[in-house]
PDB file of C-alpha atoms in Angstrom:
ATOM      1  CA  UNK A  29     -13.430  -1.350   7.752  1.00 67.00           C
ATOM      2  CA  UNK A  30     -11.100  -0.905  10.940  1.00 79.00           C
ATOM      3  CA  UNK A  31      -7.233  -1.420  10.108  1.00 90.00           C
ATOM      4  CA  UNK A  32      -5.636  -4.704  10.949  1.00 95.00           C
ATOM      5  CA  UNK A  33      -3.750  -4.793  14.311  1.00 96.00           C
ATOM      6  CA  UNK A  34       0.006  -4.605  14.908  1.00 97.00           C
ATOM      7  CA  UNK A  35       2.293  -3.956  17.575  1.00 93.00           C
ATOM      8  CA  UNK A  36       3.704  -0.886  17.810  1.00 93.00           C
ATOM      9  CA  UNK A  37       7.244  -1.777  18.502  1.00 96.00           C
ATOM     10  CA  UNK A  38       9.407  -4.509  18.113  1.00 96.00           C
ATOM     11  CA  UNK A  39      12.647  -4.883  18.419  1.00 96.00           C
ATOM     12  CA  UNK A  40      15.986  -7.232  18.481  1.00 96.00           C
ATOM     13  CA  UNK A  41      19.834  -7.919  18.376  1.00 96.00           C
ATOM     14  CA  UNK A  42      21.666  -8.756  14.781  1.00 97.00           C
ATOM     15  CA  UNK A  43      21.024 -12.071  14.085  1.00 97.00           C
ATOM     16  CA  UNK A  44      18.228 -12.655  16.129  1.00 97.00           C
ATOM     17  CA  UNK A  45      14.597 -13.502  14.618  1.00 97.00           C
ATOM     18  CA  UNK A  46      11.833 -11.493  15.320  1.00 97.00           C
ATOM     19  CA  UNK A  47       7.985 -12.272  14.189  1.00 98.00           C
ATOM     20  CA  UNK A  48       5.817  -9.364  13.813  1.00 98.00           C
ATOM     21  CA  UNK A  49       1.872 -10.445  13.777  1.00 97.00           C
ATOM     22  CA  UNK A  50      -1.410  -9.052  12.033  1.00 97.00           C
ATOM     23  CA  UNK A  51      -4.648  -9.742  13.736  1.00 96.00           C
ATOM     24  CA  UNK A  52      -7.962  -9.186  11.641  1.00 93.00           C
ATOM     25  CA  UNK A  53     -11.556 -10.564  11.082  1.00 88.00           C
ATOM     26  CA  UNK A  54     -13.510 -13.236   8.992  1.00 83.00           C
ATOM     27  CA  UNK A  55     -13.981 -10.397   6.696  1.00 88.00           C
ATOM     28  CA  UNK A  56     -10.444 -10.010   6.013  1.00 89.00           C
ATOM     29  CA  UNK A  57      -7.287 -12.027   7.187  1.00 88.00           C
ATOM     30  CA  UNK A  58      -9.572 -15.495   7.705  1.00 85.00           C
ATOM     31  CA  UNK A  59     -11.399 -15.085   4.867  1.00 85.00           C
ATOM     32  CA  UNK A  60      -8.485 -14.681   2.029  1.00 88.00           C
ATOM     33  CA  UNK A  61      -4.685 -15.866   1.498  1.00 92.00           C
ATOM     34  CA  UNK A  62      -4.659 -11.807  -0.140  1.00 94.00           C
ATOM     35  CA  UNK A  63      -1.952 -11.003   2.556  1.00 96.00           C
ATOM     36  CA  UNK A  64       0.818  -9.328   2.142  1.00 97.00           C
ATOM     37  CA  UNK A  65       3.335  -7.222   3.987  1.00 98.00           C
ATOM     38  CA  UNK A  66       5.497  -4.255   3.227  1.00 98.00           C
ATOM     39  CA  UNK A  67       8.857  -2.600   4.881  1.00 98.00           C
ATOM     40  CA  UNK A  68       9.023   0.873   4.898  1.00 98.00           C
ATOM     41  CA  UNK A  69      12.134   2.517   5.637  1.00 98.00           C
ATOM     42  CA  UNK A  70      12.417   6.464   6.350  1.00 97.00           C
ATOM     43  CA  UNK A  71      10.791   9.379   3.897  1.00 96.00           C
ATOM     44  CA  UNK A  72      10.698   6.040   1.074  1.00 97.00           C
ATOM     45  CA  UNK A  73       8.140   4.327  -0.890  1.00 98.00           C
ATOM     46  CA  UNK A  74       7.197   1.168   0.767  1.00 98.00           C
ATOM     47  CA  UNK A  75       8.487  -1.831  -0.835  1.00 98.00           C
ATOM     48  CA  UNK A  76       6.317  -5.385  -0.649  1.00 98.00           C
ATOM     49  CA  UNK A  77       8.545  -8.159   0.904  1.00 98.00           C
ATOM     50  CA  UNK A  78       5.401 -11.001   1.315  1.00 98.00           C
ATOM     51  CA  UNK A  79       2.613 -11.324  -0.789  1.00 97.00           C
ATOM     52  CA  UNK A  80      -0.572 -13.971  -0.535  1.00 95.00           C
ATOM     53  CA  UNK A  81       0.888 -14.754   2.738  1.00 96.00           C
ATOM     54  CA  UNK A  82       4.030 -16.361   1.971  1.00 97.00           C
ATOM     55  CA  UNK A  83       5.502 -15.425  -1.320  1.00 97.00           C
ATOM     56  CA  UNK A  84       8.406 -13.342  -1.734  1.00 97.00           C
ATOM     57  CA  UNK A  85       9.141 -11.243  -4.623  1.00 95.00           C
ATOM     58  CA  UNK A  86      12.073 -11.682  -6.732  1.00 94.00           C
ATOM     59  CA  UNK A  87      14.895 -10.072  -5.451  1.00 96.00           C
ATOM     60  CA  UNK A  88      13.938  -9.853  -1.413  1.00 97.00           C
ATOM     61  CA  UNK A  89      15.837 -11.943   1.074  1.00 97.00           C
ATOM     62  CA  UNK A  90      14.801 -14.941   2.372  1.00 97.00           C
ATOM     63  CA  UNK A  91      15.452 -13.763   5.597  1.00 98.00           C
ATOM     64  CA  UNK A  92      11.792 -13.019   5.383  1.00 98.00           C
ATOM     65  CA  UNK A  93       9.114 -14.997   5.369  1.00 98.00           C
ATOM     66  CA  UNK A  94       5.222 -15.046   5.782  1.00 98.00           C
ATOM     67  CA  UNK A  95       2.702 -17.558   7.532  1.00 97.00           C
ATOM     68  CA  UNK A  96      -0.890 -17.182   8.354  1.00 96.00           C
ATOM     69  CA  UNK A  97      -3.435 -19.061  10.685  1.00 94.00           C
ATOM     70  CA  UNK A  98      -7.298 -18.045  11.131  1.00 91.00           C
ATOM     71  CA  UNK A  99      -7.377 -14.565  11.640  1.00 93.00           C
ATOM     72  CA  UNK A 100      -3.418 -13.785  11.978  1.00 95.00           C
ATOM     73  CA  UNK A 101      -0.825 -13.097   9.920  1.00 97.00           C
ATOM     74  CA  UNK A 102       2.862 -13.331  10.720  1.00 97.00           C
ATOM     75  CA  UNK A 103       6.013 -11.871   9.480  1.00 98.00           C
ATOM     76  CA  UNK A 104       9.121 -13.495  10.694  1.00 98.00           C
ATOM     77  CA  UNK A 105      12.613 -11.541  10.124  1.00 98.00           C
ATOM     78  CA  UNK A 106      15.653 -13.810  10.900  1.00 98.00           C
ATOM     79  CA  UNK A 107      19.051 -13.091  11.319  1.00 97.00           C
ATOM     80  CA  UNK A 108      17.912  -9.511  11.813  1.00 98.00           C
ATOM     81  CA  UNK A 109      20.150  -7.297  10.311  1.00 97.00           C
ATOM     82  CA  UNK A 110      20.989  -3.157  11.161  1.00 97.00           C
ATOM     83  CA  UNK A 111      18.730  -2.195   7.787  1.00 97.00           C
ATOM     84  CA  UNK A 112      16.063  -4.374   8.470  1.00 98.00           C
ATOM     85  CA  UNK A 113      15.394  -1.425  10.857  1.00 98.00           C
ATOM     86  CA  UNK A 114      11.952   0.221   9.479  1.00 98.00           C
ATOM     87  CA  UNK A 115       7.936  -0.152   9.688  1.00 98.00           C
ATOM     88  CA  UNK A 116       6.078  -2.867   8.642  1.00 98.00           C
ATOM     89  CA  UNK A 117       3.051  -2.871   7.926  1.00 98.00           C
ATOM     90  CA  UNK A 118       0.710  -5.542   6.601  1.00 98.00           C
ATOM     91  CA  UNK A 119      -2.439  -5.590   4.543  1.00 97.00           C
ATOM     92  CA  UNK A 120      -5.358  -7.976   3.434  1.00 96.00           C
ATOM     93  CA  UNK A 121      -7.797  -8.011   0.700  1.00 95.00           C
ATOM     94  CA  UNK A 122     -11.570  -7.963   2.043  1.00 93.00           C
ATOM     95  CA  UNK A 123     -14.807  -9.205   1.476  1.00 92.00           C
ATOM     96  CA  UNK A 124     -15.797  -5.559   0.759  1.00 91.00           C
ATOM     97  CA  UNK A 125     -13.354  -5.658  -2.368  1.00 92.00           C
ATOM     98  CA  UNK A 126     -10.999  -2.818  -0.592  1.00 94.00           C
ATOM     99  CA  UNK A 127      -7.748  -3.614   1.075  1.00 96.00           C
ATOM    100  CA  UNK A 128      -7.419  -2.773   4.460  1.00 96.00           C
ATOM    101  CA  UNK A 129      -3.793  -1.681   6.425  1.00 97.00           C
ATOM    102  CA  UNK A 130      -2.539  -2.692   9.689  1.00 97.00           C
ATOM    103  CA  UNK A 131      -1.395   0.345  12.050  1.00 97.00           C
ATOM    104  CA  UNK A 132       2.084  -0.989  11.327  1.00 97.00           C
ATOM    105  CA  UNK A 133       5.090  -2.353  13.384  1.00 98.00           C
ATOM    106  CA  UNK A 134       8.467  -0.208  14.245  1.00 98.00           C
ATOM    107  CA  UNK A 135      11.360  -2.687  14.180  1.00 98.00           C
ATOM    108  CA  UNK A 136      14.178  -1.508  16.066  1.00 97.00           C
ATOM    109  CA  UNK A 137      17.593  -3.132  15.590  1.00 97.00           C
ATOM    110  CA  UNK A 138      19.565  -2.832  19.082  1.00 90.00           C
TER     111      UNK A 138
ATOM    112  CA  UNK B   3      11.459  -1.969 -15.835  1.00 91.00           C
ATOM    113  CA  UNK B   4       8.187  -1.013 -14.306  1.00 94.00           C
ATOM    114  CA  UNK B   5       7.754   2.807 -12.955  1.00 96.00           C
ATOM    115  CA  UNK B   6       5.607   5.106 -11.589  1.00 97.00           C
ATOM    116  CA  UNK B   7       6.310   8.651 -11.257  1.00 98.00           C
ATOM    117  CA  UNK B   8       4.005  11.289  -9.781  1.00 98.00           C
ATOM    118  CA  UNK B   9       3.394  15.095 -10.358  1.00 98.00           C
ATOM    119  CA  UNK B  10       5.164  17.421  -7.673  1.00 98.00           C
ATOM    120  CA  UNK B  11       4.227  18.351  -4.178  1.00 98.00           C
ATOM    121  CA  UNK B  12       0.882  21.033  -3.742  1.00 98.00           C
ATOM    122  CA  UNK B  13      -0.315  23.378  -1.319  1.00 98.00           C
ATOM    123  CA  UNK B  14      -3.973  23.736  -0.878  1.00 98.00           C
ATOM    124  CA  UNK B  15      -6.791  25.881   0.706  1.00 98.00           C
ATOM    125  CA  UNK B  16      -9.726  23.719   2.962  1.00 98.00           C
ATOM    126  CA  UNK B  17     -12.064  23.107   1.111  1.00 97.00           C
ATOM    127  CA  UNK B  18     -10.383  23.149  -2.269  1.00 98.00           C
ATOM    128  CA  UNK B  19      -9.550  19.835  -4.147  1.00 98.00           C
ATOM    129  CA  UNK B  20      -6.358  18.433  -5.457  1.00 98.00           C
ATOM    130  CA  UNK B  21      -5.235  16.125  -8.056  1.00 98.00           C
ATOM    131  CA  UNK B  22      -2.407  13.911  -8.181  1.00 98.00           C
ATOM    132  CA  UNK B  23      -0.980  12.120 -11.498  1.00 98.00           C
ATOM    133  CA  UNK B  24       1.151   8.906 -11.541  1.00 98.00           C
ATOM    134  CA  UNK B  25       2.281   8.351 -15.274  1.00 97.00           C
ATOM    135  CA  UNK B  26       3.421   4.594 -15.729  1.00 96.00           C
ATOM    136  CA  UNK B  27       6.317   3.467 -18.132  1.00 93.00           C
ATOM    137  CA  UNK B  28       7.683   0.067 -18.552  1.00 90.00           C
ATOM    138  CA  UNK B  29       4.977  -2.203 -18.578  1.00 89.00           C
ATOM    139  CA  UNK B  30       0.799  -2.341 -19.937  1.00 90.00           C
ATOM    140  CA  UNK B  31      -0.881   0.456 -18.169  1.00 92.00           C
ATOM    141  CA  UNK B  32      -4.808  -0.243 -19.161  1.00 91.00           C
ATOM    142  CA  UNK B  33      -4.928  -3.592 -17.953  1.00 92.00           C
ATOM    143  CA  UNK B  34      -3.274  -3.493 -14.528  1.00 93.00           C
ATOM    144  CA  UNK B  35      -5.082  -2.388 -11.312  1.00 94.00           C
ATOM    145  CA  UNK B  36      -3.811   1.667 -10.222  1.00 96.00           C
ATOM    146  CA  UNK B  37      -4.230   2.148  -6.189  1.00 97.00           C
ATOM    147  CA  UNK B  38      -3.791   4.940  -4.017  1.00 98.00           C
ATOM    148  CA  UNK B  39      -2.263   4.510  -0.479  1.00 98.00           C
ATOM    149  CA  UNK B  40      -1.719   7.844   1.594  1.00 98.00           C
ATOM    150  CA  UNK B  41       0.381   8.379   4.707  1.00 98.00           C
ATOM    151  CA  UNK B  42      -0.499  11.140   7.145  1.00 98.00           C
ATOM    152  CA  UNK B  43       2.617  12.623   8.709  1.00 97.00           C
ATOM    153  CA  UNK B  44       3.945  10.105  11.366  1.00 96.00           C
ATOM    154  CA  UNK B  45       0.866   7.532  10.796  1.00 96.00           C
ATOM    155  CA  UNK B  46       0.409   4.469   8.777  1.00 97.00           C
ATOM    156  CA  UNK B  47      -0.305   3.377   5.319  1.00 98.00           C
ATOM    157  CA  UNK B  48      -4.427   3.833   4.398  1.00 97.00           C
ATOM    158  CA  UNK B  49      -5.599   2.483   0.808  1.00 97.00           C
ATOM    159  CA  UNK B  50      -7.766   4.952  -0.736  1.00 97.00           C
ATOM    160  CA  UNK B  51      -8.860   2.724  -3.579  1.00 96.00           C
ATOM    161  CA  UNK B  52      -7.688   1.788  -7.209  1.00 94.00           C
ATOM    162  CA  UNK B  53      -8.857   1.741 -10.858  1.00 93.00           C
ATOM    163  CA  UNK B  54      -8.404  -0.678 -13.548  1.00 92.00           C
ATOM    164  CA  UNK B  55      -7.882   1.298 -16.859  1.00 92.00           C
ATOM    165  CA  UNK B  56      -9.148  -1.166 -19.296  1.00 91.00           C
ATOM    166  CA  UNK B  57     -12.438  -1.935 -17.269  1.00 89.00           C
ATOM    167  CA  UNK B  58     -13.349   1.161 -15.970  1.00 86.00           C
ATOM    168  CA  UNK B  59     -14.171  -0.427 -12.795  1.00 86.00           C
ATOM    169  CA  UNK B  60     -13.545   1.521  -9.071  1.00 92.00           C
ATOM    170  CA  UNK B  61     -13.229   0.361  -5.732  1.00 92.00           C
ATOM    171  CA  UNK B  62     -12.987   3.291  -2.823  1.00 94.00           C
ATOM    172  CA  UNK B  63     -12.764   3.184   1.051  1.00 94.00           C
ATOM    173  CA  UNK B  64     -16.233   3.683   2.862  1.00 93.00           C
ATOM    174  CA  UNK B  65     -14.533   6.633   4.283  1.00 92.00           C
ATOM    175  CA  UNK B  66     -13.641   8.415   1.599  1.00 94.00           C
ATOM    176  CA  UNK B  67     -16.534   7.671  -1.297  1.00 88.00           C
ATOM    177  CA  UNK B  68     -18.116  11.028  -2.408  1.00 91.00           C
ATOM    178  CA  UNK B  69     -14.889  12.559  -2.039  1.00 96.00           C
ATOM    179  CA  UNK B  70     -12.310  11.145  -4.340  1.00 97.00           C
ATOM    180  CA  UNK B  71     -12.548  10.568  -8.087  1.00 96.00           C
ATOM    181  CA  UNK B  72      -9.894   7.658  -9.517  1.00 96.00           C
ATOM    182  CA  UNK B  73      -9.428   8.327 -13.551  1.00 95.00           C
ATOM    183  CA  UNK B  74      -6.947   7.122 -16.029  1.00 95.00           C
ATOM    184  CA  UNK B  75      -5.805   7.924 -19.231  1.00 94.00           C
ATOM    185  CA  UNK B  76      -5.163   5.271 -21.531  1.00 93.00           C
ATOM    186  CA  UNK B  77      -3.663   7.186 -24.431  1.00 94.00           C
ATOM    187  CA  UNK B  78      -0.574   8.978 -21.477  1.00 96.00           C
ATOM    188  CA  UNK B  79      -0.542   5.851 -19.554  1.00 96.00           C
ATOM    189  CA  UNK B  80      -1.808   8.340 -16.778  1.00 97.00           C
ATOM    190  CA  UNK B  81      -3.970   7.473 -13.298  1.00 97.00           C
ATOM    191  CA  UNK B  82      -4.901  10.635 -11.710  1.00 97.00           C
ATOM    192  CA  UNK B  83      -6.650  10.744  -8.066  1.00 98.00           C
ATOM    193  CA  UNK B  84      -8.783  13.485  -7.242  1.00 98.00           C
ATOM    194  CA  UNK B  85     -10.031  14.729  -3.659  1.00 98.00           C
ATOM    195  CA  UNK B  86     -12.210  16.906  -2.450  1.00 98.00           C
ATOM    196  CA  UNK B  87     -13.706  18.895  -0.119  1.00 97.00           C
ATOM    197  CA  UNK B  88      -9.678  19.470   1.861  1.00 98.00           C
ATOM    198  CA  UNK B  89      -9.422  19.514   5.045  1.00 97.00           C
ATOM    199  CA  UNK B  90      -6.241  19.559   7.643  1.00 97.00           C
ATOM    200  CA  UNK B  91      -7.108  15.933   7.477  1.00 97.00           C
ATOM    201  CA  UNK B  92      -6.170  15.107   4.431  1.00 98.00           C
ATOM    202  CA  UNK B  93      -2.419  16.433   4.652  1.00 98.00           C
ATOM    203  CA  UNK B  94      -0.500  13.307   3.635  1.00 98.00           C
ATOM    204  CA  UNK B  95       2.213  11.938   0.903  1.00 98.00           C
ATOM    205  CA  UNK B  96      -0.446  10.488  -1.729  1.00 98.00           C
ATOM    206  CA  UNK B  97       1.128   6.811  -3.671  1.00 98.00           C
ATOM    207  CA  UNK B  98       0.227   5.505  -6.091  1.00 98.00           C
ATOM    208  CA  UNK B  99       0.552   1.736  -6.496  1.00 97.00           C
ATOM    209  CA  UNK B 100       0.075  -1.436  -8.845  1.00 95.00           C
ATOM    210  CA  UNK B 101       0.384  -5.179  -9.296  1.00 88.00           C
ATOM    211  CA  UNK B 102       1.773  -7.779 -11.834  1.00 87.00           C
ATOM    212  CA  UNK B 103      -0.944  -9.597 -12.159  1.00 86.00           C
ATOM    213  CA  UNK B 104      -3.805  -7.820 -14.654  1.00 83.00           C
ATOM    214  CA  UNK B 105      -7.100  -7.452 -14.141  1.00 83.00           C
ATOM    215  CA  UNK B 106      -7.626  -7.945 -10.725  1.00 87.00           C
ATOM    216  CA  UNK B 107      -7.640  -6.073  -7.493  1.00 86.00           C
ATOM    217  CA  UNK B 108      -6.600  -8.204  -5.615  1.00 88.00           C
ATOM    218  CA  UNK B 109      -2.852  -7.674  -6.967  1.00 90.00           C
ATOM    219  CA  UNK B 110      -0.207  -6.868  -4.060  1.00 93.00           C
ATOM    220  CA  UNK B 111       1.281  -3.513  -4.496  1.00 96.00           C
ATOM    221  CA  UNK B 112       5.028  -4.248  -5.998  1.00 96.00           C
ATOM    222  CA  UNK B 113       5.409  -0.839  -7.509  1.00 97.00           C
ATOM    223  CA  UNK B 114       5.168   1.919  -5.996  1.00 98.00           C
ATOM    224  CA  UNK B 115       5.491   6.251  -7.144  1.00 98.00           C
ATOM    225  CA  UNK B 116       7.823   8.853  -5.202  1.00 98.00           C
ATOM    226  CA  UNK B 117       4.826  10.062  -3.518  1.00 98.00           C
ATOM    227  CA  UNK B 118       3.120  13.109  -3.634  1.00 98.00           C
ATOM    228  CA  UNK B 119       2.692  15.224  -0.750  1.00 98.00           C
ATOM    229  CA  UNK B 120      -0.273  17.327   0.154  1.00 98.00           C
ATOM    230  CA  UNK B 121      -0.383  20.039   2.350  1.00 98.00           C
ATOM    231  CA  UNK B 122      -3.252  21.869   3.122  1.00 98.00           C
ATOM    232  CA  UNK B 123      -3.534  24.742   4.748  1.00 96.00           C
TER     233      UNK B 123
END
């Protein structure tokens, strides 16, 4: 199963909006609404911001939000802030019953 | 509240095999999906597979089947991941990982352990 694909890099000014996408196949992204995505800051845990493409769990900001359309996933940050500064990465369920990773996405906040 | 805490950071040989425990308190351990995501040093997130307690029932990564063992203790609330066969490769910070929703795989990962990190050398 090859990882999703991210960008590397992103990166924007405080309270800009920045959308960070997630390209996979029919045997993952298309084929299921299992997406989710997860910051990361440095040397922590990751912590799960969007889950079945749009849902956010209690207690994350609705500065972020999800979308998804064929075989790409989005992740839109607005009104970036200085800690929003981390990785990203996002994941999808697949039609091999594993879950597969993107590479991930370094937000920089300039 | 839900948490996950793993054993402590090894050292290991090529070749040898480690085993990593993530002990669960707050919520129902048997019937809620366990994963394992590692992190090479500087790379991304890879999901290694998961185990739900009550069923038994395994998933694993093509690349990694033969390799790594997923058990679970019901009685310690206790997932353990083993791996074998070492290599330089396999130098990472080991998570462990679960879901609200029970019985099912297909459970985003809202909890998360410390991590565990594995050096081998």
């Amino acid at each position: 199963q090859s990882a999703l694909t991210q960008s590397a890099s992103m990166s924007g000014s405080p309270g800009q909006s920045i959308t960070i996408s997630c390209t996979g196949t029919s045997s993952d992204l298309h084929g299921f609404n299992f997406v989710s995505w997860y910051q990361q800051h440095p040397g922590k845990a990751p912590k799960l911001i969007i889950y079945e493409v749009t849902d956010r769990p209690s207690g994350v900001s609705s500065r972020f939000s999800g979308s998804k359309s064929g075989d790409t996933a989005s992740l839109t940050i607005s009104r970036l802030q200085v800690e929003d500064e981390a990785d990203y990465y996002c994941t999808s369920y697949t039609t091999n019953s594993t879950w597969v990773f993107g590479g991930g996405t370094k937000v920089s906040v300039l | 509240q839900v948490q996950l805490v793993q054993s402590g950071a090894e050292v290991k040989k090529p070749g040898s095999s480690v085993k990593v425990s993530c002990k669960t308190s707050g919520a129902t351990f048997s019937t809620h999906a366990i994963n394992w995501v590692r992190q090479a040093p500087g790379q991304g997130l890879e999901w290694m597979g998961g185990v739900i307690p009550m069923f038994g029932k395994r998933n694993y990564a093509q690349n990694l089947r033969g390799r790594v063992t997923f058990t679970a203790d019901e009685s310690t609330s206790t997932a353990y991941m083993e791996l074998s066969s070492l290599g330089s490769e396999d130098t990472a910070v080991y998570y462990c990982a679960r879901g609200d929703e029970m019985a099912t795989i297909t459970s985003s990962f809202k909890y998360w352990g410390q991590g565990t990190l594995v050096t081998v050398s």
